[in-house]
PDB file of C-alpha atoms and ligand atoms in Angstrom:
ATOM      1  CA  UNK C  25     -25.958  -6.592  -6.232  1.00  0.00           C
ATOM      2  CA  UNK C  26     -24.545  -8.077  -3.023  1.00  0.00           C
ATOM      3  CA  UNK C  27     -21.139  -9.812  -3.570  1.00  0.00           C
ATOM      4  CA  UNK C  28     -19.615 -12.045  -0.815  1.00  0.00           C
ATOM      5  CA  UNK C  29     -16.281 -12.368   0.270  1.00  0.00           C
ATOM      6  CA  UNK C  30     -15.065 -15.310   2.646  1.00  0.00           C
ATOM      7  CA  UNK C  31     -14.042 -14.112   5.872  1.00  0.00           C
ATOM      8  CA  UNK C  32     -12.000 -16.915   7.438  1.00  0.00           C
ATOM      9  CA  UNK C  33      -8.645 -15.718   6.936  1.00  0.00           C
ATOM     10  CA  UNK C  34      -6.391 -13.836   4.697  1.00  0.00           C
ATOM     11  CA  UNK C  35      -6.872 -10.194   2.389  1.00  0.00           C
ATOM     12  CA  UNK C  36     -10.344  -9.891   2.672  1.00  0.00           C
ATOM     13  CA  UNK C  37     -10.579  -6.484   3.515  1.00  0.00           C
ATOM     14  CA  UNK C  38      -9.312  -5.136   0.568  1.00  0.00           C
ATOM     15  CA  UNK C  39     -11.708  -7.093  -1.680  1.00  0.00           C
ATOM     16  CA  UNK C  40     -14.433  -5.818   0.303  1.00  0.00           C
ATOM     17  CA  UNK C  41     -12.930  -2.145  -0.548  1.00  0.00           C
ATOM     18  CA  UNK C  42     -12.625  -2.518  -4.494  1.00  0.00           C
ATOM     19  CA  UNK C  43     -16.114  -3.854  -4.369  1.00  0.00           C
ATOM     20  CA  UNK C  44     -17.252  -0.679  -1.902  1.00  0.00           C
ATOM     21  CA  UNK C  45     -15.394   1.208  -4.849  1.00  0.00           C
ATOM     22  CA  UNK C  46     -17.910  -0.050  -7.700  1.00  0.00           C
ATOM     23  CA  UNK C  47     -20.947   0.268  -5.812  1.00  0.00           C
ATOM     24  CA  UNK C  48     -21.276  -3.455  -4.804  1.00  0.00           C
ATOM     25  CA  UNK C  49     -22.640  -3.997  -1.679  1.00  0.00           C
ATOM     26  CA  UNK C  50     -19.959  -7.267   0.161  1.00  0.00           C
ATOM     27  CA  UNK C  51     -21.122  -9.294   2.635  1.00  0.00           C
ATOM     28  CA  UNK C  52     -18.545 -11.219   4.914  1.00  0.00           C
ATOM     29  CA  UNK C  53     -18.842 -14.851   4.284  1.00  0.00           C
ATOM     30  CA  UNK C  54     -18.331 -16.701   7.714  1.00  0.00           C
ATOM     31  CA  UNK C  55     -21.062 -19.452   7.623  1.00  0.00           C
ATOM     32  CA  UNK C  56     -23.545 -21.158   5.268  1.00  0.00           C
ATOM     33  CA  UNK C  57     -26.030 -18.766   6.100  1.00  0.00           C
ATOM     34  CA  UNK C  58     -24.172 -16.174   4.812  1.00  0.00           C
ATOM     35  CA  UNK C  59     -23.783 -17.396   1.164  1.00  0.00           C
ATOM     36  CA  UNK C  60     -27.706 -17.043   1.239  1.00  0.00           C
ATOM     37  CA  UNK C  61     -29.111 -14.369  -1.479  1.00  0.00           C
ATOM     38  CA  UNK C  62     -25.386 -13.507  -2.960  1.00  0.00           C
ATOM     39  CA  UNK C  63     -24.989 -12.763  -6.685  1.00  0.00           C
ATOM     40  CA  UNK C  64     -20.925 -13.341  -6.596  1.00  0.00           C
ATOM     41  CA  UNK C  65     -17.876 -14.481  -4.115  1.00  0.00           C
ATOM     42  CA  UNK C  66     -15.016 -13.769  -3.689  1.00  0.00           C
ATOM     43  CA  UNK C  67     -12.332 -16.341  -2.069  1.00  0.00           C
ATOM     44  CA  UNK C  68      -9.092 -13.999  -1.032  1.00  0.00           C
ATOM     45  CA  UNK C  69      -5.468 -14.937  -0.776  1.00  0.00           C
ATOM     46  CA  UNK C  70      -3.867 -15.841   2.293  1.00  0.00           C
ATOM     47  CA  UNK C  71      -3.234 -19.262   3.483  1.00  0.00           C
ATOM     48  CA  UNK C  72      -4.863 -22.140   1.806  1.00  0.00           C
ATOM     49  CA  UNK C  73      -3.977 -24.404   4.203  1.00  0.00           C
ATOM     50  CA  UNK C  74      -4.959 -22.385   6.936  1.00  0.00           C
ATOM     51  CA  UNK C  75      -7.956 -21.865   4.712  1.00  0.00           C
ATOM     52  CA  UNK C  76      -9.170 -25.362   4.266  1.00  0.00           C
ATOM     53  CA  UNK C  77      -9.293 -25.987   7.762  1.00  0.00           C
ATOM     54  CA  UNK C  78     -11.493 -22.949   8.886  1.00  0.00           C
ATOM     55  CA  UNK C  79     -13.646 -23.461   5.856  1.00  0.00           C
ATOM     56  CA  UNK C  80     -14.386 -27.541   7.480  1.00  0.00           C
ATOM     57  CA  UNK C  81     -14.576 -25.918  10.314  1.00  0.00           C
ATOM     58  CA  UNK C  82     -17.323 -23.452   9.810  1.00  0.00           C
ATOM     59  CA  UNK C  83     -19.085 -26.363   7.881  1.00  0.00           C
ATOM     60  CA  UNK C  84     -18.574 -24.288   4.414  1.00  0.00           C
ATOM     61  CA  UNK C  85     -16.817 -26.583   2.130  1.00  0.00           C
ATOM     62  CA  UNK C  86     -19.796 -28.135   0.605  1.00  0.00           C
ATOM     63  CA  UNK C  87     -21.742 -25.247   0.430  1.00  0.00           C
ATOM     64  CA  UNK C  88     -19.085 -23.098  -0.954  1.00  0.00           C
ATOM     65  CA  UNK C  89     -18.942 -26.368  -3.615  1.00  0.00           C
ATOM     66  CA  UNK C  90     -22.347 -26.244  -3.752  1.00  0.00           C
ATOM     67  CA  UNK C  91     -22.492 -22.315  -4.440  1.00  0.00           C
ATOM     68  CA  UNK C  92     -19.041 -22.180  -7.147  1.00  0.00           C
ATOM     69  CA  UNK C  93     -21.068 -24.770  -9.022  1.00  0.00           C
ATOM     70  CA  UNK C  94     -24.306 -22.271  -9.537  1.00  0.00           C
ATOM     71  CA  UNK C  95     -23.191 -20.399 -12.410  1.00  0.00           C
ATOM     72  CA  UNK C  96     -23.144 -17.049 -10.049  1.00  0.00           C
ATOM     73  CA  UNK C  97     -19.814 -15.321 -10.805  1.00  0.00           C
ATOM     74  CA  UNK C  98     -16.694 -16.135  -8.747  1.00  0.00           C
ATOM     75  CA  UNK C  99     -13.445 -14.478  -8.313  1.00  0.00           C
ATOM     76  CA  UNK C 100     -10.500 -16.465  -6.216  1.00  0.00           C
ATOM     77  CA  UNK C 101      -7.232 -14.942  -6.011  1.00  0.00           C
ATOM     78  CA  UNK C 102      -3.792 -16.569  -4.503  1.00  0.00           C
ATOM     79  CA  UNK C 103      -5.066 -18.607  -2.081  1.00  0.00           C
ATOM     80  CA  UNK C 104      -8.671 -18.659  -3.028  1.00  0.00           C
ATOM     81  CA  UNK C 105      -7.125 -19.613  -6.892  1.00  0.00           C
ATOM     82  CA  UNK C 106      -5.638 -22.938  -5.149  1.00  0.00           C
ATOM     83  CA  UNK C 107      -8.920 -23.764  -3.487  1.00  0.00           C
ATOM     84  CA  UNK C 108     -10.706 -23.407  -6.838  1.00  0.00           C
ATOM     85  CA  UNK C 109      -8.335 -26.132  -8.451  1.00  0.00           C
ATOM     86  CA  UNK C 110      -8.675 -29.213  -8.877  1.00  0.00           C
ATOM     87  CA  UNK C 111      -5.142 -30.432  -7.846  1.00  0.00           C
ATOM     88  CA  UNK C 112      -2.958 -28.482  -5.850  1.00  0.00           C
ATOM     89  CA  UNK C 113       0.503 -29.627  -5.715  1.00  0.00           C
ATOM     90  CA  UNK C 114       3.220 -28.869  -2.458  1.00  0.00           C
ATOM     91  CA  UNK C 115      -0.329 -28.570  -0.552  1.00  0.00           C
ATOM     92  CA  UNK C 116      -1.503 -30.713   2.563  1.00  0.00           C
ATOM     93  CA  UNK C 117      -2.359 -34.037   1.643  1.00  0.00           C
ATOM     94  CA  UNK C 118      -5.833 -33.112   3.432  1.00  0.00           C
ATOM     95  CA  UNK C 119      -6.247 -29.494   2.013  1.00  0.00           C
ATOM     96  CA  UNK C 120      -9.961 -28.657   0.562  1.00  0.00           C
ATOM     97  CA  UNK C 121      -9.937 -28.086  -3.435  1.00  0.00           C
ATOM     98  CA  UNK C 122     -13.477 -27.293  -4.774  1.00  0.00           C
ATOM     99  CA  UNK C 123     -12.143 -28.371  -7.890  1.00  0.00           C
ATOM    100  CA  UNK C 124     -13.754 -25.160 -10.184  1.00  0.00           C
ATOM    101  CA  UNK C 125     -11.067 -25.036 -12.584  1.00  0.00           C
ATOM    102  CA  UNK C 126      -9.657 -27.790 -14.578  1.00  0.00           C
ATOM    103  CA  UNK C 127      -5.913 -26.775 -13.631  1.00  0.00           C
ATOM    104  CA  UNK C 128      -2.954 -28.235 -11.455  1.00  0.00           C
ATOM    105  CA  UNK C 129      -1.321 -25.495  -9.385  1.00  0.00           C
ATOM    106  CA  UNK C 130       1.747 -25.386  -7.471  1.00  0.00           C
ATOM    107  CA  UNK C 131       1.875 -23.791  -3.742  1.00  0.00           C
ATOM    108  CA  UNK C 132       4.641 -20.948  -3.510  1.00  0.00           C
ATOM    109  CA  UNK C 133       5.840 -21.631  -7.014  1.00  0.00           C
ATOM    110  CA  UNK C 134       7.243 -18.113  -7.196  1.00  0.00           C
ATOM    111  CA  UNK C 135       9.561 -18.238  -4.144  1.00  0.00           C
ATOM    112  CA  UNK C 136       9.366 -17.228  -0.360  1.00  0.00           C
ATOM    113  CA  UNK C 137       7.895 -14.101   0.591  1.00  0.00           C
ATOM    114  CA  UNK C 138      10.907 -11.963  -0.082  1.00  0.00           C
ATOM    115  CA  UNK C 139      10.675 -13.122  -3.405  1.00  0.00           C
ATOM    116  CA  UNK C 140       7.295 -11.337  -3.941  1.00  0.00           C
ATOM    117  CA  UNK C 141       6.805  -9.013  -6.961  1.00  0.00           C
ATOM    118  CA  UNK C 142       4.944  -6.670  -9.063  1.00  0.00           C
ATOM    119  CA  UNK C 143       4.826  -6.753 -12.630  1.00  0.00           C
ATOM    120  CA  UNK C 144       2.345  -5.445 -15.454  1.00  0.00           C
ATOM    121  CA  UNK C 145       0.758  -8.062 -16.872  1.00  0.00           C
ATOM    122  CA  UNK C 146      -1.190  -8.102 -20.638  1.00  0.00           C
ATOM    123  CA  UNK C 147      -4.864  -8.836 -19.837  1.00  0.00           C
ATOM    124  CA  UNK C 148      -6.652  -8.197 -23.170  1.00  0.00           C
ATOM    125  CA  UNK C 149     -10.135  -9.588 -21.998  1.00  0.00           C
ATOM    126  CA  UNK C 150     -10.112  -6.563 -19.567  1.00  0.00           C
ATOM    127  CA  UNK C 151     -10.405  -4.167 -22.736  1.00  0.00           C
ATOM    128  CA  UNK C 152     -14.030  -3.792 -22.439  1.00  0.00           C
ATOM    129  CA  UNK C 153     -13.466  -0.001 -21.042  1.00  0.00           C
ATOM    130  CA  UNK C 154     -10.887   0.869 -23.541  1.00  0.00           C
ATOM    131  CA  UNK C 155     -11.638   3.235 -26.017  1.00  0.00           C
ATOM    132  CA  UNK C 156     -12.900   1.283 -29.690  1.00  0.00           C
ATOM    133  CA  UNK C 157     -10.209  -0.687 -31.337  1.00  0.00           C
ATOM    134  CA  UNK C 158      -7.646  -0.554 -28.526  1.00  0.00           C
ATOM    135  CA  UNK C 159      -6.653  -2.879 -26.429  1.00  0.00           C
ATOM    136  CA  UNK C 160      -6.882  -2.550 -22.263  1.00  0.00           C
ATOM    137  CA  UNK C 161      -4.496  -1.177 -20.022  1.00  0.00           C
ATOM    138  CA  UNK C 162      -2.336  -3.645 -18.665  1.00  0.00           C
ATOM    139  CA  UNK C 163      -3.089  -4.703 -15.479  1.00  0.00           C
ATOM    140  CA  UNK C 164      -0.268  -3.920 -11.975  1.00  0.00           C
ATOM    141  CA  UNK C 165       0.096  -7.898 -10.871  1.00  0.00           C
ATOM    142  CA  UNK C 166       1.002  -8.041  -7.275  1.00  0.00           C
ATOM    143  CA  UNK C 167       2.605 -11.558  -6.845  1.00  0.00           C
ATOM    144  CA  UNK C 168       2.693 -12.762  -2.913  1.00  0.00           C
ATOM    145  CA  UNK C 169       3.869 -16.187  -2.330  1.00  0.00           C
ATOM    146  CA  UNK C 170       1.965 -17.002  -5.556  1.00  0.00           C
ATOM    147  CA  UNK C 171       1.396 -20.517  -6.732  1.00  0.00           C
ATOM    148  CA  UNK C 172       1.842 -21.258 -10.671  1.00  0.00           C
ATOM    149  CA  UNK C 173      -0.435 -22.849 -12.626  1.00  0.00           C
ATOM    150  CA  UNK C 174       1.359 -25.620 -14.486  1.00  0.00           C
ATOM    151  CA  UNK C 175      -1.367 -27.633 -16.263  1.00  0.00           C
ATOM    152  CA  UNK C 176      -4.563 -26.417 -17.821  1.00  0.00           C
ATOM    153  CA  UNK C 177      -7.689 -28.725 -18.412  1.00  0.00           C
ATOM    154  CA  UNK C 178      -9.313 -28.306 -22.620  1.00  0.00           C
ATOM    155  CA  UNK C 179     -12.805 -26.232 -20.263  1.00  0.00           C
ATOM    156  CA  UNK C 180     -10.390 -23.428 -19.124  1.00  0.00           C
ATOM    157  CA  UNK C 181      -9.485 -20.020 -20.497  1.00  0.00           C
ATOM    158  CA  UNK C 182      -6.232 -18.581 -20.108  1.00  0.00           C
ATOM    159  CA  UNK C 183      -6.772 -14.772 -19.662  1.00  0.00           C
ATOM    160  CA  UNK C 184      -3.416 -13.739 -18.561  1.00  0.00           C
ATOM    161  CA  UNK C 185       0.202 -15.147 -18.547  1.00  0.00           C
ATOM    162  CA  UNK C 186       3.644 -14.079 -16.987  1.00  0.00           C
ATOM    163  CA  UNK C 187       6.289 -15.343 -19.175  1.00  0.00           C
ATOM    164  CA  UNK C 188       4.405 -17.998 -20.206  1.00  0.00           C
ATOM    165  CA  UNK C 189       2.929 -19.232 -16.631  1.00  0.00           C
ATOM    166  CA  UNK C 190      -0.916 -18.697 -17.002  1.00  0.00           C
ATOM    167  CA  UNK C 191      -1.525 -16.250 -14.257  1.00  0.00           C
ATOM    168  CA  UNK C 192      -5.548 -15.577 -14.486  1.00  0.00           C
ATOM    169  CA  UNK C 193      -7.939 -18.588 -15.698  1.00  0.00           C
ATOM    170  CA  UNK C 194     -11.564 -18.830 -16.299  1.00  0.00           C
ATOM    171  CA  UNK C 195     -14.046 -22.068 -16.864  1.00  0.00           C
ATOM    172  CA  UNK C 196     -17.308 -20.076 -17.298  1.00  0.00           C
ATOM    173  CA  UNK C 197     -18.307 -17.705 -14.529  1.00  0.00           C
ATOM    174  CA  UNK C 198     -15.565 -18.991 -12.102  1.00  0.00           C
ATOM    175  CA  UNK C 199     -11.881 -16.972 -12.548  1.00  0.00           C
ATOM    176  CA  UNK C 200      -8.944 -16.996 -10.273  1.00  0.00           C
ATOM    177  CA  UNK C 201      -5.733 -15.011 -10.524  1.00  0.00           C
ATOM    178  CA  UNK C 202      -2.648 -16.257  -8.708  1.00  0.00           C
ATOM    179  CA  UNK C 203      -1.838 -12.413  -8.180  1.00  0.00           C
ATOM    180  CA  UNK C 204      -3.806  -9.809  -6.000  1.00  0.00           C
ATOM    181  CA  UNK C 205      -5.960  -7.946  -7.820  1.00  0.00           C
ATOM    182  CA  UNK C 206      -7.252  -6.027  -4.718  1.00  0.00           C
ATOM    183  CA  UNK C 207      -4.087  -4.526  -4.043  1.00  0.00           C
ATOM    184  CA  UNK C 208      -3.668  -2.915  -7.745  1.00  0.00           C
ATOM    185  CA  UNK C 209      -5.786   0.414  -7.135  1.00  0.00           C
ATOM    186  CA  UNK C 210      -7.511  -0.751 -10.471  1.00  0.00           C
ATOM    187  CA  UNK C 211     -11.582  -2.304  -9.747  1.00  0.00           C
ATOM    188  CA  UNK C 212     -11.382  -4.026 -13.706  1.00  0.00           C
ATOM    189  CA  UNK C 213     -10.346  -7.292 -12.549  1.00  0.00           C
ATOM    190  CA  UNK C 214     -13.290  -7.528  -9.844  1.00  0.00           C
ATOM    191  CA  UNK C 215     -15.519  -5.442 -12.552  1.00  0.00           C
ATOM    192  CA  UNK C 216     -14.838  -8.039 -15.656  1.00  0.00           C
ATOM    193  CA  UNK C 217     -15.435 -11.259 -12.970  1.00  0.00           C
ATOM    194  CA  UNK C 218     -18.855  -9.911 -12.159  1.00  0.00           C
ATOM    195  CA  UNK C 219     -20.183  -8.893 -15.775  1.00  0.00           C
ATOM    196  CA  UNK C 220     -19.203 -12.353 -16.487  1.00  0.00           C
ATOM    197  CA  UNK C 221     -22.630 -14.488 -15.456  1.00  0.00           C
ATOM    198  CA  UNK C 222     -25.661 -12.553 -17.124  1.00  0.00           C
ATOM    199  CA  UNK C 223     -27.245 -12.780 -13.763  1.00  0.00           C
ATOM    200  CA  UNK C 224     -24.159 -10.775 -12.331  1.00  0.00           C
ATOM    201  CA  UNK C 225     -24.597  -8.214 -14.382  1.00  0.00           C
ATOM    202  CA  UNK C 226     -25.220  -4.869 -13.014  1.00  0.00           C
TER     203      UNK C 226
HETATM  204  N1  LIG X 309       1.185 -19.274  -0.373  1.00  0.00           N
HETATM  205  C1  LIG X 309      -0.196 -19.174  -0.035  1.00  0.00           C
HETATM  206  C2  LIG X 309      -0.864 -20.547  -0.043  1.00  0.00           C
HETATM  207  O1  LIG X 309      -0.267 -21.477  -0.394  1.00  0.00           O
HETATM  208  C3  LIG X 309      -0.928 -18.248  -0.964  1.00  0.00           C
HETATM  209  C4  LIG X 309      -0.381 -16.861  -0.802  1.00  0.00           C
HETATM  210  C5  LIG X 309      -1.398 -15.782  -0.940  1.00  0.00           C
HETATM  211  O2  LIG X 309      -2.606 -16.034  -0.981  1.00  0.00           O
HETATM  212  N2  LIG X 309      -0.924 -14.575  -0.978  1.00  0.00           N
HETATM  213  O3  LIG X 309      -1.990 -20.675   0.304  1.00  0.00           O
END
């Protein structure tokens, strides 16, 4: 299967790695063309702001809308998490939110960049490789300027939380996580996202 991952700004390199690591061939997502015969995206942390501009730039918004709204599985983390909202909240007035997930999030929620963390976080819908009857691992959260998620629509799923804060949210084959999964040394995040949409399935 051939997974893309936006290339405008921000961690993509890493995503493209854990993807490498599970035998998923990624393709760099720069322009419309590119979203062309993909079976999954990925939208990366980084800078939504910064983001939303070089997505109207490259003349991606709408179909990166148009390609979240097929059903094909997609994973946005941090930054790509606020573009799949539908309200983003200490944002630019003007910022670009594809509006995936029925949830309000809050821009650098967490604190400034010293005030990034790590923390293991329950996941239990990643338990599909644990042995019968137990529950998964948990899962390393790497927190980075991380925006909170402070109201959830009735569509979504909460599938993780951090003292309460949901910290990974689904609405059918779309799922963000305001943490980094890419930067855990652990593929089950990016693994669980694309078994999610039977044509993802490998
Ligand atoms: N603070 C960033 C933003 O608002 C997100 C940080 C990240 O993606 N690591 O877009």
């Amino acid at each position: 299967m051939k997974v893309g991952v936006l290339a405008i700004q921000g961690a993509f390199a890493a995503h493209a790695a854990v993807l490498e690591s599970i035998g998923v061939a990624p393709v760099e997502v720069r322009r419309p063309a590119h979203l062309e015969g993909l079976d999954g995206l990925v939208l990366p942390g980084g800078e939504s702001t910064t983001l939303s501009m070089g997505l109207d730039r490259a003349g991606l918004t709408d179909p990166l809308r148009a390609f979240v709204g097929s059903g094909a599985p997609v994973l946005g983390t941090c930054a790509g998490a606020i573009l799949l909202a539908t309200q983003c909240l200490d944002g630019r007035s003007d910022q670009v939110q594809i509006g995936a997930l029925d949830v309000v999030v809050r821009r650098n929620a967490f604190g400034r960049q010293v005030d990034s963390f790590e923390v293991d976080l329950e996941f239990p819908a990643l338990a599909a490789g644990a042995p019968p009857g137990r529950s998964a691992a948990p899962f390393h959260g790497v927190f980075i300027r991380a925006p909170a998620v402070e109201e959830v629509g009735p569509s979504v799923e909460v599938l993780a939380r951090l003292e309460g804060t949901p910290v990974a949210v689904a609405c059918g084959s779309v799922v963000a996580t305001t943490f980094h999964p890419e930067l855990a040394a652990d593929p089950r995040v990016h693994e669980f996202v694309l078994g999610r949409s039977p044509a993802g399935r490998r």
